[in-house]
Each structure stands twice: as structure tokens, then as C-alpha cells.
């Protein structure tokens, strides 16, 4: 493929060549490496803030909104089982010295292996009914709670154990008083969440400013060096290269480098941190449910790989057509007087119509690639949520995971697909930037300067004469 109008030579941009270009390009960022390190640190902090949001939702739901207790029926002679339950799952409380049952918080059952939990439920060791534990200082303010408490059950340090369904019979004022601590807890979680979002907004502003600052300065340095190099070339250099091509190098191609510095170099680490963080958090929350969600990952990476390959070629072709249009316009508009004198307007219009149509076709190819990839990723994200609702909802009904964990899973899965889409797009930005880098450094490395004489001739006097010596036509 020819290099006319900025075409890229096929096969030139191999991996070793790309790495050399990237190392040379990054050398322009060395004066600003402190700003880039700060931006990377801010990206890591923003990632931690983003990862904390779904987990805070889980805390609010499980600890405050849907807090409950379950009865555990253990005989005194089952000391081995009592000890095992206490050491492995904790929070095993005994309502009274003569009681044959214990109580555990509902969240404690999520630590029990699902197979063990099924056996415990089948043998009626752990009951399915949920209860609400009300502290003594609270139920003393609401006399009606005495009638709702479990009959014949001694309380834990004066607390009452009330079936969850019975609370619906209380008036709203009593419920507000009953759950005052939980309401305050939810408010504190909400306040902390709002503070976290505002803090993340401030960090995002500083990160964006630093990336723009770095990108603009690097772009300024490269433009100055590129223009200085072009300016010093011989006239024959400008005879062979259309002005539109030169203008494209100094404007569009350098702008592509700015896009890479502000959208790829630092933010790609943020996407990587988010993906790794989500995987780790999901495994900690519930590794079985996490494995179900991860079943979509091979499909995601296959689609991303295919999209990257197709988009790379489309972006390359689009850049070629844009450079061709710029060169054509620069040449024709610069010689518009000649075109009008020779009445060549219609022929030039036909030529431009062909070039413009080629650019249109290249743009449509890009649109088709994105029109397939983006909806496909959205479809996979919806499929992942559907699997979570189906499988995770069943686990919630069986008390194997909490509702808060399921809500957190859905939040994390929605977050999981965004950085994957971003990485695929940034890969194409990187490819476009590498193509522009190759064109820019091609001109920077070109040396066609007129040699200067070591001992230039200086005339003894100036008499207003012109002498031609050894000149031929």
C-alpha cells in the first residue's frame, strides 16, 4: 500500500515496531512523570471509592434493613455440635438457662456450607422462621410488644424475641421507635455513601485536570519539534509532500497522541484495578455465585478480541481517508485560481465526490462494528443480571446468601462490563495513536536539509550585479 496522502504501509506496525514507537513517545512524558504518578494514585483511590458503593448497599440491607434472628434447636447433650456451631459460625446465643433453643443472626447462616445448612434445616435444627430481637430498653417503651413476644420463651438479658410477621400489626409510630437504631444506621450509611461520592467527584476532577495538563504539554512539545523539523527541510521536500498531508501531521495526528495520553496511559490502569477488585470482592462475598457470574467471561473476551481486530482495521482505513481528504482540499483550494482559469471545477468535484464517498464508506464500517459490539456487551450484561436474579434469588430464598449480597452482586456485575468496554475502545485509540506516531516520527526522522558550506563564500563588495557561473538549464 502506498504512502500517498498518509497511507500506512501494510505490515509496518508490528509489535516490536510498536514498542519502539511507544518507548520513544513516552520519552516526551518524562518531564511530567510526577503529574502522571499523582494521576495514577488518584485513579487507584477513585477505584476504591467505586468498589465501596455496592458493598455499602449490602451493609445497609443486611445489617439494618433486614436484620433478623433464627432459632437453633440443640439439646444440652449435643455439646460437640454446640461447640462446633460456636467456634465455626459464632453469635450463638442462648435465650435462658433452661431453654433448649439458641438463636443466631440470619447473616450467620451464610457462613454455613450450603450442604450442611440443608441438613440442619431438614433435621429441624435451624428453623426457617425469622425473629426480631428487641433490646430491653426499647421494648419497655412499647408495652404492646409483650403480647407479641414468643410465649414460654425466656429473653436474652431482658430482650424480647418476636416473630417478624407480628411486627406488621404495630402502628407506624411504634415501628419508628422500635427500629430507631436501624434507621440511624441506614442514615449513617447513606451519609457516608454521599461523602464517598463527593470525594470521588473531587478526585475525578483532579485526575482529569492532571491528564489534560500532561497531554496538552506533551502535544505542545511534539508540535513544536515537528514544525521546527518541517520548517528546516529543503524545498524539494515540500514538492513531494502535499501541504494537506503536512497539516494533518501537525494537527490531527498530534491530537490523536493527546487522546492516548489522557484516555489510555493512566485510565487503562484504573479499568484493570476495577476488574481485579470486582473479581476479588465477588469471590469474598460468595465464591459459588461468583463462579456462576464468571461463566460469561470467556464470551466477553472472545467478543472483545474480535471487536479489537475489526475496529483496528476500520480505524486505520478511516484515518487514511481523512488524510486523503485533507491533502486534496489543501492542494485544490490552494490552487483555486488555476482550477477556475482552466474551468476544471467539475472534474475536481467528481474527484472529491469519489474521495468523500470513500470516507463515508469507511465511517459506515466503523459504525457497523460499534453497532454490533456495544449492544452485544449490553446483552451480556443483562444476561449476567438475569442469571444472578435466577440463581442468586433461589439462594436468597434458601437463606444461603443474604439479599444484600445479591444486590451487591448485581451492582458489581453492572460495573464489571464498563471497564471491559473501555479497554477495548482504548485499545483502538492506542492503535490509532500508534499509526499517528509512526507518521509523525517519519517526518521527524526525515533529514533533507540543504548542507551548509564549512567556509561560505563572502563577496568582497556589493555592486548590484548578478553573476551566473556553471549554471545550466
Short mmCIF file of C-alpha atoms in Angstrom, two decimals:
data_model
loop_
_atom_site.label_atom_id
_atom_site.label_comp_id
_atom_site.label_asym_id
_atom_site.label_seq_id
_atom_site.Cartn_x
_atom_site.Cartn_y
_atom_site.Cartn_z
CA UNK A 1 0.00 0.00 0.00
CA UNK A 2 1.38 3.40 -0.97
CA UNK A 3 2.16 6.23 1.40
CA UNK A 4 0.38 8.85 -0.70
CA UNK A 5 -1.90 11.05 1.41
CA UNK A 6 -0.67 9.46 4.62
CA UNK A 7 -1.31 5.79 3.89
CA UNK A 8 0.27 3.36 6.31
CA UNK A 9 2.47 0.70 4.87
CA UNK A 10 0.85 -2.68 5.42
CA UNK A 11 2.66 -4.80 8.00
CA UNK A 12 4.88 -1.95 9.18
CA UNK A 13 3.20 -1.65 12.56
CA UNK A 14 4.33 -4.94 14.06
CA UNK A 15 4.68 -5.46 17.81
CA UNK A 16 8.44 -4.73 18.07
CA UNK A 17 8.00 -1.63 15.96
CA UNK A 18 5.05 -0.53 18.07
CA UNK A 19 7.05 -0.98 21.27
CA UNK A 20 9.89 1.14 19.91
CA UNK A 21 7.42 3.84 18.92
CA UNK A 22 5.75 3.69 22.32
CA UNK A 23 9.05 3.97 24.21
CA UNK A 24 10.07 6.93 22.08
CA UNK A 25 6.69 8.55 22.56
CA UNK A 26 6.78 8.06 26.33
CA UNK A 27 10.13 9.85 26.42
CA UNK A 28 8.17 13.07 25.85
CA UNK A 29 6.24 12.37 29.08
CA UNK A 30 9.34 12.19 31.31
CA UNK A 31 9.26 15.89 32.26
CA UNK A 32 5.70 15.35 33.51
CA UNK A 33 6.10 11.97 35.19
CA UNK A 34 5.33 13.43 38.62
CA UNK A 35 1.92 14.60 37.41
CA UNK A 36 1.29 11.17 35.84
CA UNK A 37 2.21 9.37 39.08
CA UNK A 38 -0.21 11.59 41.00
CA UNK A 39 -2.92 10.90 38.39
CA UNK A 40 -2.30 7.15 38.74
CA UNK A 41 -2.63 7.41 42.52
CA UNK A 42 -5.89 9.33 42.14
CA UNK A 43 -7.18 6.63 39.76
CA UNK A 44 -6.47 3.98 42.39
CA UNK A 45 -8.34 5.98 45.05
CA UNK A 46 -11.30 6.51 42.70
CA UNK A 47 -11.38 2.77 42.05
CA UNK A 48 -11.55 2.04 45.79
CA UNK A 49 -14.41 4.52 46.15
CA UNK A 50 -16.30 2.93 43.25
CA UNK A 51 -15.82 -0.57 44.68
CA UNK A 52 -17.10 0.52 48.09
CA UNK A 53 -20.51 1.72 46.83
CA UNK A 54 -22.21 -1.69 46.21
CA UNK A 55 -20.71 -3.08 49.43
CA UNK A 56 -22.22 -0.22 51.42
CA UNK A 57 -25.60 -1.17 49.96
CA UNK A 58 -25.07 -4.71 51.22
CA UNK A 59 -24.21 -3.43 54.71
CA UNK A 60 -27.32 -1.23 54.82
CA UNK A 61 -29.64 -4.06 53.74
CA UNK A 62 -28.21 -6.92 55.82
CA UNK A 63 -27.21 -5.08 58.97
CA UNK A 64 -30.00 -2.55 59.31
CA UNK A 65 -32.91 -3.07 56.91
CA UNK A 66 -33.41 -6.87 57.01
CA UNK A 67 -31.74 -7.79 60.28
CA UNK A 68 -33.31 -10.93 61.84
CA UNK A 69 -32.57 -13.95 64.05
CA UNK A 70 -33.17 -17.70 63.66
CA UNK A 71 -33.81 -20.37 66.27
CA UNK A 72 -31.33 -23.24 66.64
CA UNK A 73 -32.66 -26.33 68.46
CA UNK A 74 -29.78 -28.05 70.27
CA UNK A 75 -30.01 -30.42 73.21
CA UNK A 76 -27.60 -29.97 76.10
CA UNK A 77 -26.05 -33.33 75.36
CA UNK A 78 -25.12 -32.12 71.87
CA UNK A 79 -22.14 -30.27 73.30
CA UNK A 80 -19.98 -31.21 70.31
CA UNK A 81 -22.44 -29.63 67.91
CA UNK A 82 -22.89 -26.62 70.20
CA UNK A 83 -19.12 -26.12 70.35
CA UNK A 84 -18.81 -26.55 66.57
CA UNK A 85 -21.57 -24.02 65.92
CA UNK A 86 -20.00 -21.51 68.29
CA UNK A 87 -16.44 -21.82 67.01
CA UNK A 88 -17.27 -22.03 63.31
CA UNK A 89 -20.23 -19.68 62.98
CA UNK A 90 -20.28 -17.60 66.17
CA UNK A 91 -23.14 -15.44 67.53
CA UNK A 92 -24.78 -18.50 69.11
CA UNK A 93 -26.91 -17.10 71.95
CA UNK A 94 -29.00 -18.99 74.49
CA UNK A 95 -32.22 -17.25 75.50
CA UNK A 96 -32.18 -18.65 79.03
CA UNK A 97 -30.51 -21.26 81.24
CA UNK A 98 -33.42 -23.71 80.88
CA UNK A 99 -34.05 -23.10 77.19
CA UNK A 100 -33.45 -25.92 74.70
CA UNK A 101 -33.01 -23.50 71.81
CA UNK A 102 -30.37 -21.00 70.79
CA UNK A 103 -30.64 -18.03 68.45
CA UNK A 104 -28.25 -16.84 65.74
CA UNK A 105 -28.40 -13.82 63.43
CA UNK A 106 -29.68 -14.55 59.95
CA UNK A 107 -26.37 -13.42 58.42
CA UNK A 108 -24.54 -16.18 60.33
CA UNK A 109 -26.18 -18.89 58.21
CA UNK A 110 -24.36 -17.53 55.16
CA UNK A 111 -21.12 -18.81 56.67
CA UNK A 112 -22.50 -22.36 56.81
CA UNK A 113 -21.75 -24.65 53.91
CA UNK A 114 -24.94 -24.99 51.81
CA UNK A 115 -24.88 -28.80 52.17
CA UNK A 116 -24.58 -28.54 55.98
CA UNK A 117 -27.30 -25.88 56.08
CA UNK A 118 -29.64 -28.12 54.10
CA UNK A 119 -29.09 -30.98 56.56
CA UNK A 120 -29.58 -28.69 59.55
CA UNK A 121 -32.86 -27.44 58.13
CA UNK A 122 -34.07 -30.93 57.19
CA UNK A 123 -33.41 -32.11 60.76
CA UNK A 124 -35.20 -29.04 62.18
CA UNK A 125 -32.04 -27.91 63.95
CA UNK A 126 -32.17 -24.47 62.32
CA UNK A 127 -35.66 -23.08 61.89
CA UNK A 128 -36.87 -21.23 58.81
CA UNK A 129 -38.95 -18.60 60.65
CA UNK A 130 -37.30 -15.24 61.24
CA UNK A 131 -37.45 -13.34 64.51
CA UNK A 132 -36.68 -9.84 65.64
CA UNK A 133 -34.59 -9.35 68.79
CA UNK A 134 -35.66 -6.25 70.74
CA UNK A 135 -33.48 -4.87 73.49
CA UNK A 136 -34.93 -4.35 76.97
CA UNK A 137 -34.62 -0.57 76.96
CA UNK A 138 -36.60 -0.45 73.70
CA UNK A 139 -39.48 -2.81 74.46
CA UNK A 140 -40.06 -1.11 77.84
CA UNK A 141 -41.15 1.96 75.86
CA UNK A 142 -43.64 -0.09 73.80
CA UNK A 143 -45.91 -2.17 76.12
CA UNK A 144 -47.69 -3.79 73.15
CA UNK A 145 -44.54 -5.81 72.37
CA UNK A 146 -45.09 -8.03 75.44
CA UNK A 147 -48.14 -9.58 73.79
CA UNK A 148 -46.20 -10.27 70.56
CA UNK A 149 -43.20 -11.97 72.14
CA UNK A 150 -42.75 -15.76 71.93
CA UNK A 151 -44.80 -17.41 74.63
CA UNK A 152 -42.84 -19.50 77.12
CA UNK A 153 -39.50 -18.16 75.90
CA UNK A 154 -37.12 -16.54 78.30
CA UNK A 155 -35.44 -13.45 76.96
CA UNK A 156 -31.75 -12.72 76.46
CA UNK A 157 -30.85 -10.21 79.19
CA UNK A 158 -34.42 -8.94 79.21
CA UNK A 159 -34.70 -8.73 75.40
CA UNK A 160 -37.76 -9.98 73.53
CA UNK A 161 -37.80 -12.40 70.59
CA UNK A 162 -40.73 -11.51 68.30
CA UNK A 163 -41.76 -13.21 65.02
CA UNK A 164 -41.12 -10.91 62.08
CA UNK A 165 -44.70 -11.18 60.81
CA UNK A 166 -46.05 -9.88 64.11
CA UNK A 167 -44.34 -6.52 63.63
CA UNK A 168 -46.75 -5.65 60.81
CA UNK A 169 -49.53 -5.25 63.38
CA UNK A 170 -47.71 -2.38 65.13
CA UNK A 171 -48.58 1.23 64.29
CA UNK A 172 -46.05 3.28 62.34
CA UNK A 173 -45.09 5.35 65.39
CA UNK A 174 -44.16 2.23 67.37
CA UNK A 175 -42.24 0.78 64.44
CA UNK A 176 -40.25 4.01 64.11
CA UNK A 177 -39.41 3.88 67.81
CA UNK A 178 -38.67 0.15 67.60
CA UNK A 179 -36.24 0.48 64.72
CA UNK A 180 -34.76 3.84 65.61
CA UNK A 181 -31.23 2.42 65.84
CA UNK A 182 -31.55 0.79 62.44
CA UNK A 183 -32.95 3.95 60.88
CA UNK A 184 -29.96 5.86 62.25
CA UNK A 185 -27.67 3.15 60.88
CA UNK A 186 -29.15 3.42 57.39
CA UNK A 187 -28.86 7.22 57.57
CA UNK A 188 -25.19 6.93 58.56
CA UNK A 189 -24.51 4.54 55.68
CA UNK A 190 -26.29 6.93 53.30
CA UNK A 191 -24.33 9.90 54.61
CA UNK A 192 -21.06 8.01 54.29
CA UNK A 193 -22.05 6.97 50.75
CA UNK A 194 -22.80 10.59 49.80
CA UNK A 195 -19.47 11.70 51.26
CA UNK A 196 -17.71 8.96 49.31
CA UNK A 197 -19.38 10.03 46.06
CA UNK A 198 -18.42 13.69 46.59
CA UNK A 199 -14.87 12.66 47.48
CA UNK A 200 -14.71 10.54 44.31
CA UNK A 201 -16.02 13.51 42.30
CA UNK A 202 -13.22 15.72 43.63
CA UNK A 203 -10.61 13.06 42.89
CA UNK A 204 -12.04 12.62 39.39
CA UNK A 205 -11.77 16.35 38.72
CA UNK A 206 -8.12 16.43 39.79
CA UNK A 207 -7.34 13.28 37.79
CA UNK A 208 -8.95 14.69 34.64
CA UNK A 209 -7.13 18.01 35.07
CA UNK A 210 -3.74 16.32 35.50
CA UNK A 211 -4.27 14.09 32.47
CA UNK A 212 -5.33 17.04 30.32
CA UNK A 213 -2.40 19.08 31.66
CA UNK A 214 0.05 16.34 30.78
CA UNK A 215 -1.49 15.59 27.39
CA UNK A 216 -1.62 19.24 26.31
CA UNK A 217 2.02 19.86 27.29
CA UNK A 218 3.24 16.72 25.51
CA UNK A 219 1.20 17.66 22.44
CA UNK A 220 2.68 21.17 22.53
CA UNK A 221 6.25 19.85 22.71
CA UNK A 222 5.73 17.40 19.85
CA UNK A 223 4.07 20.02 17.64
CA UNK A 224 6.92 22.47 18.17
CA UNK A 225 9.56 19.86 17.37
CA UNK A 226 7.64 18.59 14.34
CA UNK A 227 7.08 22.08 12.90
CA UNK A 228 10.71 23.03 13.52
CA UNK A 229 11.85 19.93 11.65
CA UNK A 230 9.49 20.56 8.72
CA UNK A 231 10.49 24.20 8.54
CA UNK A 232 14.15 23.32 8.10
CA UNK A 233 13.64 20.92 5.17
CA UNK A 234 14.64 21.75 1.60
CA UNK A 235 12.14 22.98 -0.96
CA UNK A 236 12.20 19.60 -2.70
CA UNK A 237 10.67 18.08 0.46
CA UNK A 238 7.57 20.25 0.07
CA UNK A 239 7.38 19.42 -3.66
CA UNK A 240 6.95 15.71 -2.83
CA UNK A 241 4.59 16.06 0.18
CA UNK A 242 1.17 17.70 -0.23
CA UNK A 243 0.53 20.54 2.18
CA UNK A 244 -2.67 18.88 3.40
CA UNK A 245 -0.66 15.86 4.49
CA UNK A 246 1.79 18.05 6.40
CA UNK A 247 -1.05 19.97 8.07
CA UNK A 248 -2.70 16.66 9.06
CA UNK A 249 0.52 15.55 10.74
CA UNK A 250 0.79 18.69 12.86
CA UNK A 251 -2.91 18.86 13.76
CA UNK A 252 -4.92 15.61 13.61
CA UNK A 253 -2.12 13.14 14.21
CA UNK A 254 -0.74 15.05 17.18
CA UNK A 255 -4.28 15.34 18.59
CA UNK A 256 -4.52 11.53 18.45
CA UNK A 257 -1.49 11.36 20.72
CA UNK A 258 -3.19 13.69 23.20
CA UNK A 259 -6.22 11.36 23.20
CA UNK A 260 -3.94 8.43 24.03
CA UNK A 261 -2.19 10.20 26.90
CA UNK A 262 -5.40 11.41 28.55
CA UNK A 263 -7.61 8.37 27.82
CA UNK A 264 -5.29 5.36 27.74
CA UNK A 265 -1.94 5.61 29.51
CA UNK A 266 -3.35 6.19 33.02
CA UNK A 267 -7.03 5.28 32.83
CA UNK A 268 -6.31 1.78 31.50
CA UNK A 269 -4.77 1.01 34.90
CA UNK A 270 -7.98 2.21 36.53
CA UNK A 271 -10.01 -0.22 34.40
CA UNK A 272 -7.63 -3.03 35.31
CA UNK A 273 -7.89 -2.17 39.03
CA UNK A 274 -11.69 -2.18 38.82
CA UNK A 275 -11.83 -5.59 37.10
CA UNK A 276 -9.41 -7.21 39.56
CA UNK A 277 -11.14 -5.54 42.53
CA UNK A 278 -14.59 -6.73 41.43
CA UNK A 279 -13.34 -10.30 40.95
CA UNK A 280 -11.79 -10.35 44.43
CA UNK A 281 -14.84 -8.82 46.14
CA UNK A 282 -17.25 -11.25 44.43
CA UNK A 283 -15.14 -14.23 45.49
CA UNK A 284 -15.08 -12.97 49.09
CA UNK A 285 -18.85 -12.36 49.13
CA UNK A 286 -19.79 -15.78 47.73
CA UNK A 287 -17.40 -17.80 45.58
CA UNK A 288 -20.12 -20.15 44.26
CA UNK A 289 -22.22 -17.29 42.94
CA UNK A 290 -19.06 -15.59 41.65
CA UNK A 291 -18.19 -18.68 39.56
CA UNK A 292 -21.66 -18.58 38.01
CA UNK A 293 -21.10 -14.95 37.01
CA UNK A 294 -17.60 -15.68 35.68
CA UNK A 295 -19.04 -18.21 33.22
CA UNK A 296 -19.68 -15.25 30.89
CA UNK A 297 -16.06 -14.08 30.91
CA UNK A 298 -14.85 -16.33 28.01
CA UNK A 299 -17.67 -15.00 25.81
CA UNK A 300 -16.83 -11.42 26.81
CA UNK A 301 -13.15 -11.76 25.97
CA UNK A 302 -13.91 -13.51 22.67
CA UNK A 303 -16.21 -10.66 21.60
CA UNK A 304 -13.68 -8.08 22.76
CA UNK A 305 -10.90 -9.77 20.80
CA UNK A 306 -12.99 -9.93 17.64
CA UNK A 307 -14.08 -6.32 18.05
CA UNK A 308 -10.49 -5.14 18.54
CA UNK A 309 -9.33 -6.87 15.37
CA UNK A 310 -12.14 -5.48 13.24
CA UNK A 311 -12.01 -1.99 14.75
CA UNK A 312 -8.23 -1.74 14.28
CA UNK A 313 -8.56 -2.17 10.52
CA UNK A 314 -11.56 0.16 10.36
CA UNK A 315 -9.81 2.90 12.32
CA UNK A 316 -6.73 2.59 10.12
CA UNK A 317 -8.77 2.89 6.94
CA UNK A 318 -10.72 5.86 8.34
CA UNK A 319 -7.51 7.70 9.23
CA UNK A 320 -6.23 7.12 5.70
CA UNK A 321 -9.37 8.57 4.13
CA UNK A 322 -9.32 11.64 6.41
CA UNK A 323 -5.69 12.32 5.50
CA UNK A 324 -6.56 11.90 1.81
CA UNK A 325 -9.42 14.43 2.05
CA UNK A 326 -7.21 16.94 3.89
CA UNK A 327 -4.48 16.66 1.28
CA UNK A 328 -6.96 17.01 -1.62
CA UNK A 329 -8.63 20.08 -0.12
CA UNK A 330 -5.34 21.77 0.71
CA UNK A 331 -3.99 21.30 -2.83
CA UNK A 332 -7.18 22.26 -4.67
CA UNK A 333 -8.10 25.25 -2.54
CA UNK A 334 -4.51 26.48 -2.69
CA UNK A 335 -4.67 26.35 -6.50
CA UNK A 336 -8.27 27.51 -6.88
CA UNK A 337 -7.29 30.28 -9.32
CA UNK A 338 -5.69 27.81 -11.71
CA UNK A 339 -8.73 25.50 -11.45
CA UNK A 340 -11.09 28.36 -12.31
CA UNK A 341 -8.93 29.65 -15.16
CA UNK A 342 -8.89 26.22 -16.85
CA UNK A 343 -12.58 25.52 -15.99
CA UNK A 344 -11.61 22.32 -14.16
CA UNK A 345 -14.19 22.74 -11.38
CA UNK A 346 -16.46 19.87 -12.46
CA UNK A 347 -13.63 17.36 -12.86
CA UNK A 348 -12.25 18.29 -9.42
CA UNK A 349 -15.75 17.99 -7.96
CA UNK A 350 -16.04 14.46 -9.37
CA UNK A 351 -12.67 13.54 -7.87
CA UNK A 352 -13.65 14.96 -4.48
CA UNK A 353 -17.02 13.14 -4.65
CA UNK A 354 -15.15 9.83 -5.02
CA UNK A 355 -12.78 10.58 -2.14
CA UNK A 356 -15.61 11.80 0.07
CA UNK A 357 -17.64 8.65 -0.68
CA UNK A 358 -14.68 6.50 0.30
CA UNK A 359 -14.53 8.37 3.62
CA UNK A 360 -18.27 7.82 4.05
CA UNK A 361 -17.90 4.07 3.48
CA UNK A 362 -15.03 3.89 5.98
CA UNK A 363 -17.14 5.76 8.55
CA UNK A 364 -20.06 3.38 7.99
CA UNK A 365 -17.76 0.40 8.57
CA UNK A 366 -16.79 1.91 11.92
CA UNK A 367 -20.45 2.47 12.82
CA UNK A 368 -21.36 -1.13 11.92
CA UNK A 369 -18.59 -2.53 14.12
CA UNK A 370 -19.66 -0.43 17.11
CA UNK A 371 -23.35 -1.11 16.39
CA UNK A 372 -22.70 -4.84 16.86
CA UNK A 373 -20.22 -4.74 19.74
CA UNK A 374 -21.92 -2.28 22.10
CA UNK A 375 -25.39 -3.93 22.03
CA UNK A 376 -23.70 -7.34 22.39
CA UNK A 377 -21.96 -6.19 25.56
CA UNK A 378 -25.22 -4.74 26.88
CA UNK A 379 -26.94 -8.04 26.10
CA UNK A 380 -24.27 -9.96 28.03
CA UNK A 381 -24.61 -7.56 30.96
CA UNK A 382 -28.37 -8.15 31.00
CA UNK A 383 -27.80 -11.89 30.72
CA UNK A 384 -25.43 -11.77 33.69
CA UNK A 385 -28.02 -9.93 35.78
CA UNK A 386 -30.72 -12.42 34.70
CA UNK A 387 -28.52 -15.33 35.82
CA UNK A 388 -27.93 -13.56 39.14
CA UNK A 389 -31.64 -12.97 39.71
CA UNK A 390 -32.48 -16.60 38.84
CA UNK A 391 -29.69 -18.41 40.64
CA UNK A 392 -28.96 -15.86 43.37
CA UNK A 393 -32.66 -15.32 44.09
CA UNK A 394 -33.06 -19.02 44.76
CA UNK A 395 -30.08 -18.92 47.12
CA UNK A 396 -31.66 -15.97 48.96
CA UNK A 397 -34.94 -17.88 49.36
CA UNK A 398 -32.98 -20.82 50.80
CA UNK A 399 -31.10 -18.44 53.15
CA UNK A 400 -27.77 -19.43 51.63
CA UNK A 401 -26.90 -15.82 50.81
CA UNK A 402 -28.33 -12.54 52.02
CA UNK A 403 -30.44 -10.18 49.95
CA UNK A 404 -27.77 -7.52 50.49
CA UNK A 405 -25.16 -9.81 48.93
CA UNK A 406 -27.38 -10.35 45.88
CA UNK A 407 -27.92 -6.60 45.48
CA UNK A 408 -24.15 -6.05 45.79
CA UNK A 409 -23.52 -8.76 43.18
CA UNK A 410 -25.87 -7.06 40.73
CA UNK A 411 -24.12 -3.72 41.33
CA UNK A 412 -20.68 -5.23 40.80
CA UNK A 413 -21.73 -7.09 37.63
CA UNK A 414 -23.06 -3.85 36.17
CA UNK A 415 -19.70 -2.24 36.97
CA UNK A 416 -17.78 -5.21 35.56
CA UNK A 417 -18.79 -4.70 31.92
CA UNK A 418 -17.95 -0.99 31.70
CA UNK A 419 -14.14 -1.29 32.08
CA UNK A 420 -14.11 -4.17 29.58
CA UNK A 421 -15.85 -1.96 27.02
CA UNK A 422 -13.47 0.87 27.89
CA UNK A 423 -10.38 -1.33 27.48
CA UNK A 424 -11.48 -2.46 24.01
CA UNK A 425 -12.11 1.14 22.97
CA UNK A 426 -8.80 2.28 24.44
CA UNK A 427 -7.04 -0.47 22.54
CA UNK A 428 -8.34 1.05 19.32
CA UNK A 429 -7.37 4.54 20.45
CA UNK A 430 -3.92 3.10 21.09
CA UNK A 431 -3.79 1.62 17.59
CA UNK A 432 -4.87 4.90 16.03
CA UNK A 433 -2.31 6.78 18.12
CA UNK A 434 0.44 4.35 17.11
CA UNK A 435 -0.42 4.91 13.46
CA UNK A 436 -0.23 8.67 14.01
CA UNK A 437 3.02 8.26 15.96
CA UNK A 438 4.56 6.34 13.06
CA UNK A 439 3.63 9.14 10.66
CA UNK A 440 4.91 11.88 12.98
CA UNK A 441 8.27 10.25 13.68
CA UNK A 442 8.63 9.52 9.96
CA UNK A 443 8.76 13.27 9.39
CA UNK A 444 10.86 13.94 12.48
CA UNK A 445 13.48 11.46 11.29
CA UNK A 446 13.47 12.80 7.74
CA UNK A 447 16.54 14.91 7.03
CA UNK A 448 16.55 16.81 3.76
CA UNK A 449 18.22 19.99 4.87
CA UNK A 450 20.45 21.91 2.45
CA UNK A 451 24.06 21.37 3.52
CA UNK A 452 25.84 24.47 4.73
CA UNK A 453 29.35 25.14 3.47
CA UNK A 454 32.09 24.89 6.06
CA UNK A 455 33.66 28.03 4.55
CA UNK A 456 30.86 30.04 2.95
CA UNK A 457 31.82 32.49 0.21
CA UNK A 458 31.54 36.11 1.27
CA UNK A 459 31.63 38.75 -1.50
CA UNK A 460 34.25 41.44 -1.17
CA UNK A 461 31.87 44.15 -2.29
CA UNK A 462 28.29 44.53 -3.46
CA UNK A 463 27.89 46.34 -6.81
CA UNK A 464 24.31 45.31 -7.61
CA UNK A 465 25.37 42.70 -10.19
CA UNK A 466 24.31 39.10 -10.72
CA UNK A 467 26.91 36.60 -11.93
CA UNK A 468 25.93 33.14 -13.16
CA UNK A 469 28.81 30.63 -13.02
CA UNK A 470 28.37 26.97 -14.07
CA UNK A 471 24.57 27.21 -14.38
CA UNK A 472 22.68 25.17 -16.95
CA UNK A 473 19.02 24.51 -17.73
#
